Amino acid sequence: MAQQEWLYGIHALESVIQREPERLIELFVLKGRDDKSIHSIVSQARKFGASVQFCQRKTLDDKVDGGQHQGVVAKVKPAKQFNENDLAAIVESSKTPFLLILDGVTDPHNLGACLRTADAAGVDAVVVPKDKSAALTPVVRKVACGAADVIPLVQVTNLARTLRDLQDAGVWIVGTAGEAENNIFDCKLSGPMALVMGAEGKGMRRLTREHCDELIKLPMAGSVSSLNVSVATGVCLYEIVRQRS
């Protein structure tokens, strides 16, 4: 495991400072950047003992490989990584667990957007396979706008086995598939539940599909055959929220 990570973007850094300031090691700020958000980040970083350096834009660009850093980059200690044992504890601690499972979402922007929506919808954890999935990179954290530091992203070794374990714990597994017969708006989606979204373009893998208790689809009235996975995730999560409330 890496001894340090790079974070960038105002929301991502504000989130870390608010929740885990002890992770801050060093802060790099664009010279001449003089606004309230940056002032607050700099003062908080100094308060918690992180060193602060003011740099030219190229220095910041190089540190984040051209990412949109908004004039602030930080070297931080790695965040906690969640695994199967953590997931079992999360499910056990909730009366009606609400999970999002992403089967092979490899685009970091989509993963970040899904984390942000999942946090807003009150999801307890987001589950991804360790292989063939985007990891919690600086890009994901920036797109997630702080949600990556709030909602657990659980990496599991064997997704099919995890689905079986969830079913044994009383969690209903609902998968999304274009060929499903049931429309999401006609299904009962309350109680302990995990929503499974498939990869961009390919959808769920065969083994994942076979472990779902129910398959649902979003109605598509236009000429396009599918929605971006983060958009479809948002629609599905909020239909579940509507029914659960």
Coordinates of C-alpha atoms in Angstrom, one line a residue, residues 11-16 19 116 119 140-151:
H11 CA -14.1 20.3 -2.5
A12 CA -11.9 17.2 -2.1
L13 CA -9.5 19.1 0.2
E14 CA -12.2 20.8 2.2
S15 CA -13.7 17.3 2.8
V16 CA -10.4 15.9 4.1
R19 CA -13.2 14.9 8.4
R116 CA -21.5 11.7 -5.2
D119 CA -23.9 9.9 -0.8
V140 CA -12.5 10.1 -8.6
R141 CA -12.1 12.1 -5.4
K142 CA -12.4 15.4 -7.2
V143 CA -15.4 14.4 -9.2
A144 CA -17.1 13.0 -6.1
C145 CA -16.8 16.5 -4.5
G146 CA -16.0 15.2 -1.0
A147 CA -18.4 12.2 -1.1
A148 CA -15.4 9.8 -1.4
D149 CA -14.4 10.7 2.1
V150 CA -17.8 10.1 3.5
I151 CA -19.3 7.0 1.9

